CSV table of C-alpha atoms and ligand atoms in Angstrom, one decimal:
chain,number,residue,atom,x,y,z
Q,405,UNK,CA,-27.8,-11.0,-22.3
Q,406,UNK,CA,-30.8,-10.6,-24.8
Q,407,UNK,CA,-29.9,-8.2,-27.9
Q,408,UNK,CA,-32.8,-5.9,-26.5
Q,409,UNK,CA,-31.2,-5.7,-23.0
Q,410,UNK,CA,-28.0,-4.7,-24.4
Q,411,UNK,CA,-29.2,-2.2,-27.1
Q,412,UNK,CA,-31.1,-0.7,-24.1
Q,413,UNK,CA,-28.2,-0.9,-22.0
Q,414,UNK,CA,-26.0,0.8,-24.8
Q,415,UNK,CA,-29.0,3.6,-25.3
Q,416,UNK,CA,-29.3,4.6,-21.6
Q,417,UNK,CA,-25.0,4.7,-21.0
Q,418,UNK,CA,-24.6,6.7,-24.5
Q,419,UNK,CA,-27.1,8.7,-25.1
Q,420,UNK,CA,-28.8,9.3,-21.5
Q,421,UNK,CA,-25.6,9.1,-20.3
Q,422,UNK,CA,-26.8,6.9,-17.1
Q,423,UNK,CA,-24.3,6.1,-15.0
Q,424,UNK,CA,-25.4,2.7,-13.6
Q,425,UNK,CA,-26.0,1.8,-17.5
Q,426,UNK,CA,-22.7,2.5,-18.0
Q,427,UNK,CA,-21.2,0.7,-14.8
Q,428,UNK,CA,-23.1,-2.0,-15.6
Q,429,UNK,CA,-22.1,-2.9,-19.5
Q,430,UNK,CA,-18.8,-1.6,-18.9
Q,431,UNK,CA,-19.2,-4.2,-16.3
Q,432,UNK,CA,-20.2,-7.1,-18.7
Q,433,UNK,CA,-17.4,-6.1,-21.2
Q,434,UNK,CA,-14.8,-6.5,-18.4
Q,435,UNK,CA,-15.8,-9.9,-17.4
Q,436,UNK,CA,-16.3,-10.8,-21.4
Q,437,UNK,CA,-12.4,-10.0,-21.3
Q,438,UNK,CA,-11.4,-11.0,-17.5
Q,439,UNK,CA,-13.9,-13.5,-16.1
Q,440,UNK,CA,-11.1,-14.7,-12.9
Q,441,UNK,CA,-11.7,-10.8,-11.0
Q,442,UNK,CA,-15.0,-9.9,-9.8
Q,443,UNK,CA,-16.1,-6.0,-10.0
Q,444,UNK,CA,-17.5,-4.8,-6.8
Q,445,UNK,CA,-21.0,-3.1,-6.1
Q,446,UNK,CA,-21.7,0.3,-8.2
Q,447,UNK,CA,-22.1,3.5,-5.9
Q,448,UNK,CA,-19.3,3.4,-3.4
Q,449,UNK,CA,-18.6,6.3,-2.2
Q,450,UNK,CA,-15.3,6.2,-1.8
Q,451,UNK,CA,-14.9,7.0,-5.7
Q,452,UNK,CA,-16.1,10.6,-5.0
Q,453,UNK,CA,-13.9,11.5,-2.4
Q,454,UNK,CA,-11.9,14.5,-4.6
Q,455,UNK,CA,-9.2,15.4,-2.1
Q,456,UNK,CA,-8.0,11.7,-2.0
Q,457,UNK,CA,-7.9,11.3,-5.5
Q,458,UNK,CA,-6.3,14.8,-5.9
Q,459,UNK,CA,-3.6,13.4,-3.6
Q,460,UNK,CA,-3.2,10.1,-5.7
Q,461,UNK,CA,-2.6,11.9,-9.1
Q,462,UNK,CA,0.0,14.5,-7.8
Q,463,UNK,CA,2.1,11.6,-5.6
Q,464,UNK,CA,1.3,8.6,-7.8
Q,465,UNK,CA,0.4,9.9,-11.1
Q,466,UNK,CA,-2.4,7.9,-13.4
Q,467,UNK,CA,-1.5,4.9,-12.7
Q,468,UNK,CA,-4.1,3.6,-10.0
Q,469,UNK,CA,-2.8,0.2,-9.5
Q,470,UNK,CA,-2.1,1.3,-5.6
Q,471,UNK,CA,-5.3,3.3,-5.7
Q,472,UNK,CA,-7.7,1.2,-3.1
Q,473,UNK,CA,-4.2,0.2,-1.1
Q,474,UNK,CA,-3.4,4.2,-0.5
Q,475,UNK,CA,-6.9,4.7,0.5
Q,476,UNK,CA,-7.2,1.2,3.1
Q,477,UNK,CA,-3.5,2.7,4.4
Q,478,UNK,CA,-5.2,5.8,4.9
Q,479,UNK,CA,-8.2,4.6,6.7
Q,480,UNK,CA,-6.1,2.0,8.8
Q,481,UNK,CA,-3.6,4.8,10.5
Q,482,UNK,CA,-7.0,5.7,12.2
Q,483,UNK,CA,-7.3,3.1,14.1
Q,484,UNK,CA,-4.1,3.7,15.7
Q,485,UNK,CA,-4.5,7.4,16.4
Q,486,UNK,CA,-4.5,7.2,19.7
Q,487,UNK,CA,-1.9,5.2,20.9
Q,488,UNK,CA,1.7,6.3,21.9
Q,489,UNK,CA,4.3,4.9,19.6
Q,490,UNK,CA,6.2,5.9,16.1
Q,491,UNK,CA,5.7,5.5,12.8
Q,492,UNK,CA,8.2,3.5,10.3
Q,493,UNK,CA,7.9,3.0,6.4
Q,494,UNK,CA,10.3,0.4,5.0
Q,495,UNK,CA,10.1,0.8,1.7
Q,496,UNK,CA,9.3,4.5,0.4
Q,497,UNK,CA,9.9,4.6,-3.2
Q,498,UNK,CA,8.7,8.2,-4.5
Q,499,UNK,CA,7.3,9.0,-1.0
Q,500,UNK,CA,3.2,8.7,-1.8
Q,501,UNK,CA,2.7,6.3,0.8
Q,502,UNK,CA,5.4,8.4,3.4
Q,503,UNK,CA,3.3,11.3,2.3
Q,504,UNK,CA,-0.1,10.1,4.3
Q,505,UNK,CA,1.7,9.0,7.1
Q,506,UNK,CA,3.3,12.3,7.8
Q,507,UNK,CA,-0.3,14.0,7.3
Q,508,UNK,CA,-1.7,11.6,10.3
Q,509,UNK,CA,0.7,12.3,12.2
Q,510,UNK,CA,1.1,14.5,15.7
Q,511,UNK,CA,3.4,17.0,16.2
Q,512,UNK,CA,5.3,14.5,19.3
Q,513,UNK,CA,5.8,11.6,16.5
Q,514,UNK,CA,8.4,11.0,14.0
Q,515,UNK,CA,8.5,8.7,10.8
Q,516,UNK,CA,11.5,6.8,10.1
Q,517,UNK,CA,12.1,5.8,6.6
Q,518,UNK,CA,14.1,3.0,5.2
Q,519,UNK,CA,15.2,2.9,1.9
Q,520,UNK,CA,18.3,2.1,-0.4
Q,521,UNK,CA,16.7,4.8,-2.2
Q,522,UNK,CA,18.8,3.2,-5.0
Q,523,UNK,CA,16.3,0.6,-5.9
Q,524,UNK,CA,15.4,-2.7,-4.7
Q,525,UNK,CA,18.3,-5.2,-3.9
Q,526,UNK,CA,18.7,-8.7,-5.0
Q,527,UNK,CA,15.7,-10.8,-5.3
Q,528,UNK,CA,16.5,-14.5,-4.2
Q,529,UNK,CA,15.7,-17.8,-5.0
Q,530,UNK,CA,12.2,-16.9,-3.1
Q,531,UNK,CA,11.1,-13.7,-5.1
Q,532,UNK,CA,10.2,-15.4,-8.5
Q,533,UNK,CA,11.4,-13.8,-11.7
Q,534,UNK,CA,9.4,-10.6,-12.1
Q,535,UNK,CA,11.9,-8.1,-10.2
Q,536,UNK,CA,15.4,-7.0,-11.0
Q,537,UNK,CA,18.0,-5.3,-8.4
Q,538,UNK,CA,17.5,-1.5,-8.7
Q,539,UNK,CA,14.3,-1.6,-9.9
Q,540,UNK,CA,11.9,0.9,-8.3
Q,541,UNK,CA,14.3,3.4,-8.1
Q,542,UNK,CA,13.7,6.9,-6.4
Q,543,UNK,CA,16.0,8.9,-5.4
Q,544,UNK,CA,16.5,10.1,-1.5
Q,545,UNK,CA,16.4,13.8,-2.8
Q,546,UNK,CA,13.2,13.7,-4.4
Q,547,UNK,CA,11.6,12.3,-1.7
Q,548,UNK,CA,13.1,14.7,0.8
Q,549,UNK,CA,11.8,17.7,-1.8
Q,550,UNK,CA,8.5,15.9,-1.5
Q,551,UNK,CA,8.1,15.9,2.3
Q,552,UNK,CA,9.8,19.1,3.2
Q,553,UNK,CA,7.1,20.5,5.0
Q,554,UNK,CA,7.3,17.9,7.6
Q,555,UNK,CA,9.9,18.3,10.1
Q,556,UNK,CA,9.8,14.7,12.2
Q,557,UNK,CA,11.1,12.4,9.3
Q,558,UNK,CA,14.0,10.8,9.9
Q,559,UNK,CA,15.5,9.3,6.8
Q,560,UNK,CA,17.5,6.1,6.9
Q,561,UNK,CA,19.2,6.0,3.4
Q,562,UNK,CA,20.9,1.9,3.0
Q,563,UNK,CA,19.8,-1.7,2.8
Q,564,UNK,CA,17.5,-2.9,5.3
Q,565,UNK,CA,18.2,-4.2,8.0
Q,566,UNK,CA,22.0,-2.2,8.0
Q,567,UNK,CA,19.7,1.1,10.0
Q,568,UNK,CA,17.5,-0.6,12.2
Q,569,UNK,CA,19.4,-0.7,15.2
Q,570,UNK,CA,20.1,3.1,15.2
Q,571,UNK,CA,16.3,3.3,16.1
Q,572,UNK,CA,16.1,0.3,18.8
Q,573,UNK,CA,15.0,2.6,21.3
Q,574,UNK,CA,11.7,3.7,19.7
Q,575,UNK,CA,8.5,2.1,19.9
Q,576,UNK,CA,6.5,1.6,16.9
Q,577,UNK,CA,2.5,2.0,16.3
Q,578,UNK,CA,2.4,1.7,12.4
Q,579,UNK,CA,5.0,-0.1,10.5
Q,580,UNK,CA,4.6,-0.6,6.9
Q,581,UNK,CA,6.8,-3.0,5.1
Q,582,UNK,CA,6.7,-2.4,1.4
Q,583,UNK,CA,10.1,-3.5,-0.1
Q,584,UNK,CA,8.7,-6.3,-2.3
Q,585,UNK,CA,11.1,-8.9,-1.8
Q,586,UNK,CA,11.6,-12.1,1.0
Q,587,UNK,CA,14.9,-10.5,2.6
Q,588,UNK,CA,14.2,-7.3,3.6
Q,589,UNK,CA,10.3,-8.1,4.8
Q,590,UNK,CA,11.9,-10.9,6.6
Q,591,UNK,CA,14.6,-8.3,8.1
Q,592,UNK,CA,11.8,-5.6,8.5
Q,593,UNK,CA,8.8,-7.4,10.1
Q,594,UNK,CA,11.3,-9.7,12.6
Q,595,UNK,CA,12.8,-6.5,13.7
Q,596,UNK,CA,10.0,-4.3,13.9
Q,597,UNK,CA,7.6,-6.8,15.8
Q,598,UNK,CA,9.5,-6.5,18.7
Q,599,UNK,CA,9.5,-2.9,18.9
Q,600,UNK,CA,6.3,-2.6,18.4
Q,601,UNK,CA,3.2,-1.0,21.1
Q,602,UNK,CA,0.0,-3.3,22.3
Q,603,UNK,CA,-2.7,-2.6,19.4
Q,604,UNK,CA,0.2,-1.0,16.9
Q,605,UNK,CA,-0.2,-2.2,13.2
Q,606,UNK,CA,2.7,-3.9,10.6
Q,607,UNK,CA,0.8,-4.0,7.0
Q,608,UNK,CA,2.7,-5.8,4.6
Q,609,UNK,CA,1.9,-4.0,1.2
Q,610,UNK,CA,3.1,-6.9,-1.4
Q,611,UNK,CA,1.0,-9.6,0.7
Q,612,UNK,CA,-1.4,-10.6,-2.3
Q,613,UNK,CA,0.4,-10.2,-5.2
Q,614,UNK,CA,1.9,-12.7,-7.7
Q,615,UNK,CA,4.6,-10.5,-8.3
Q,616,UNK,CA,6.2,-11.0,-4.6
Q,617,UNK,CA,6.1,-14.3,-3.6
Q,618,UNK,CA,9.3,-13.6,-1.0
Q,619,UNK,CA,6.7,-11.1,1.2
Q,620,UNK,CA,4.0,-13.1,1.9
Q,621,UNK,CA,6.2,-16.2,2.4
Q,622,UNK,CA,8.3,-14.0,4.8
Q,623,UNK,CA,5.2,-12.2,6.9
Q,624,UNK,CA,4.0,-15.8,7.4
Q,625,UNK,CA,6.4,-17.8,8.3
Q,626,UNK,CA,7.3,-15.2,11.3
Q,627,UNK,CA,4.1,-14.5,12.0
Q,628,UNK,CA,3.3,-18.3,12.0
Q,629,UNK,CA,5.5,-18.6,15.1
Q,630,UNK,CA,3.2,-15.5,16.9
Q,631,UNK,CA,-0.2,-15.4,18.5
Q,632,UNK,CA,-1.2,-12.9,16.3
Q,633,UNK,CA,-4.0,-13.6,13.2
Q,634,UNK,CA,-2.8,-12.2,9.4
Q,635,UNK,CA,-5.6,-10.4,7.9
Q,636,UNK,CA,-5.9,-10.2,4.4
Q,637,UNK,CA,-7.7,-7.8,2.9
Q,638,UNK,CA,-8.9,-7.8,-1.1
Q,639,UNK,CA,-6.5,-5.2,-1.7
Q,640,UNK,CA,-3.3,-7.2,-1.6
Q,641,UNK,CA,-2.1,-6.0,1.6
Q,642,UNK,CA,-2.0,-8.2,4.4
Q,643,UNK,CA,-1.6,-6.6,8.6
Q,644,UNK,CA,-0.9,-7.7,12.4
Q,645,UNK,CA,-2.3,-6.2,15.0
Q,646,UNK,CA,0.1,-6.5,17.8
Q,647,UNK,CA,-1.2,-8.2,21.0
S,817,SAM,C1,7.2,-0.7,-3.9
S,817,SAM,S1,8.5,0.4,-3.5
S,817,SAM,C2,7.8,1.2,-2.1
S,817,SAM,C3,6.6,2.0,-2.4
S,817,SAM,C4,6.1,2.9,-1.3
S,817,SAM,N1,6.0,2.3,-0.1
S,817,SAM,C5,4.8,3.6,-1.7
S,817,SAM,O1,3.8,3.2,-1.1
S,817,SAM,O2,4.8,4.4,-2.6
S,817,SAM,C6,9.7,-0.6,-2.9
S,817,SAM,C7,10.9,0.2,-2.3
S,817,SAM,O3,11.7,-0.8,-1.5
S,817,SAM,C8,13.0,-0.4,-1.6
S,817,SAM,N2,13.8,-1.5,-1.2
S,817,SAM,C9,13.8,-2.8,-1.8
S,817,SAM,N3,14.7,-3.6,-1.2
S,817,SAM,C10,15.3,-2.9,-0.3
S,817,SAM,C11,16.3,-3.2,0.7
S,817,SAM,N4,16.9,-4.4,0.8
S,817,SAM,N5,16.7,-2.2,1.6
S,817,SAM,C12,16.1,-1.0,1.5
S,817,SAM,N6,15.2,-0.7,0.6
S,817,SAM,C13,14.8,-1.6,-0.2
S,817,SAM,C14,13.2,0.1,-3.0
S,817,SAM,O4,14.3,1.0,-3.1
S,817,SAM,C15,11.8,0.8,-3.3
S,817,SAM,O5,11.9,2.2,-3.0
């Protein structure tokens, strides 16, 4: 960039206060520092939408690491509005995610959730080295204080898949699997694909991520043995659509 261009550039996003100036060299800074991730276009909308990130901060807080994920979550329960079928978290955590699904659902549905809520078990020889047992730990209380207004949870406090059968009997039309680690997203999406409705969703939320090696390992090698495509979305997350 000439020395003009960036004086100009540091003129119009300091003192005009321009917001595609300051996209734009905040932009050039980033890749100065980060070259390998590529910053999408400026203007999406989606970074005005006030209720969502009202949402975010109170269930999430300021980290915005699962930002985009929360909101593609959000956006994908739509498209399976209208079938008949459950819902099924595995993997809740503090709830943020369990919090959207219960405000998509009907009053006929029910969400199951599936936690230790004592933190993640094990990692094994699959998971790499970046998670410990009992990390992620939230407890089932808080969670449960969190979702109070919503009477058709059904909480399934343990290690995955020790619950599952309990709910054999359900069908499923959105299934996330968010536990981080090759066993229980093994356990989860193996059990879960079978129960699921034509057109129903299983999004894996640790698909993309360095940090979980044992998830996408596990989503593929069952789904490898399925007709169904993996779609992988920029976010991380990774989904089936049942056929
Ligand atoms: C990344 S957090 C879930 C985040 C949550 N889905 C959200 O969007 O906010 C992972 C969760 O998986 C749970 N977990 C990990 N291994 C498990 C297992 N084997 N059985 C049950 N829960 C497990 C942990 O207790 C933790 O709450």
């Amino acid at each position: 960039m000439k020395i003009v261009t960036f004086f100009k550039l540091l003129y119009n996003s300091f003192v005009k206060r321009d917001d595609w100036s300051r996209y734009y060299l905040a932009e050039k800074i980033f890749y100065l520092i980060y070259p390998k991730m590529k910053i999408s276009e400026y203007g999406n909308i989606y970074h005005d939408d006030v209720v969502f990130k009202n949402y975010y901060e109170k269930y999430v807080g300021n980290n915005f690491h699962s930002y985009d994920r929360k909101y593609t979550l959000m956006n994908i329960l739509k498209i399976v509005k209208n079938l008949n079928g459950h819902y099924a978290e595995c993997g809740v955590f503090e709830g943020a995610t369990s919090y959207l699904i219960a405000e998509a659902m009907l009053k006929n549905e029910q969400l199951f959730l599936y936690d230790t809520f004592e933190g993640l078990s094990k990692p094994s020889g699959n998971d790499g080295h970046y998670w410990e047992k009992g990390d992620l730990f939230a407890s089932e209380d808080l969670v449960k204080s969190r979702l109070a207004k919503y009477e058709n949870i059904q909480y399934r406090k343990g290690y995955i898949p020790d619950r599952f059968d309990e709910d054999s009997s359900f069908k499923f039309k959105f299934v996330h699997v968010d536990v981080d680690l090759y066993q229980p997203t093994r356990d989860s999406i193996e059990f879960f694909y079978d129960h699921m409705v034509p057109g129903g969703i299983i999004l894996c939320d640790d698909y993309g991520f360095y940090s979980c090696p044992g998830a996408k390992k596990a989503f593929d090698e069952i789904i490898k043995t399925k007709p169904e495509n993996i779609v992988f979305f920029p976010t991380g997350q990774a989904f089936i659509i049942k056929e």
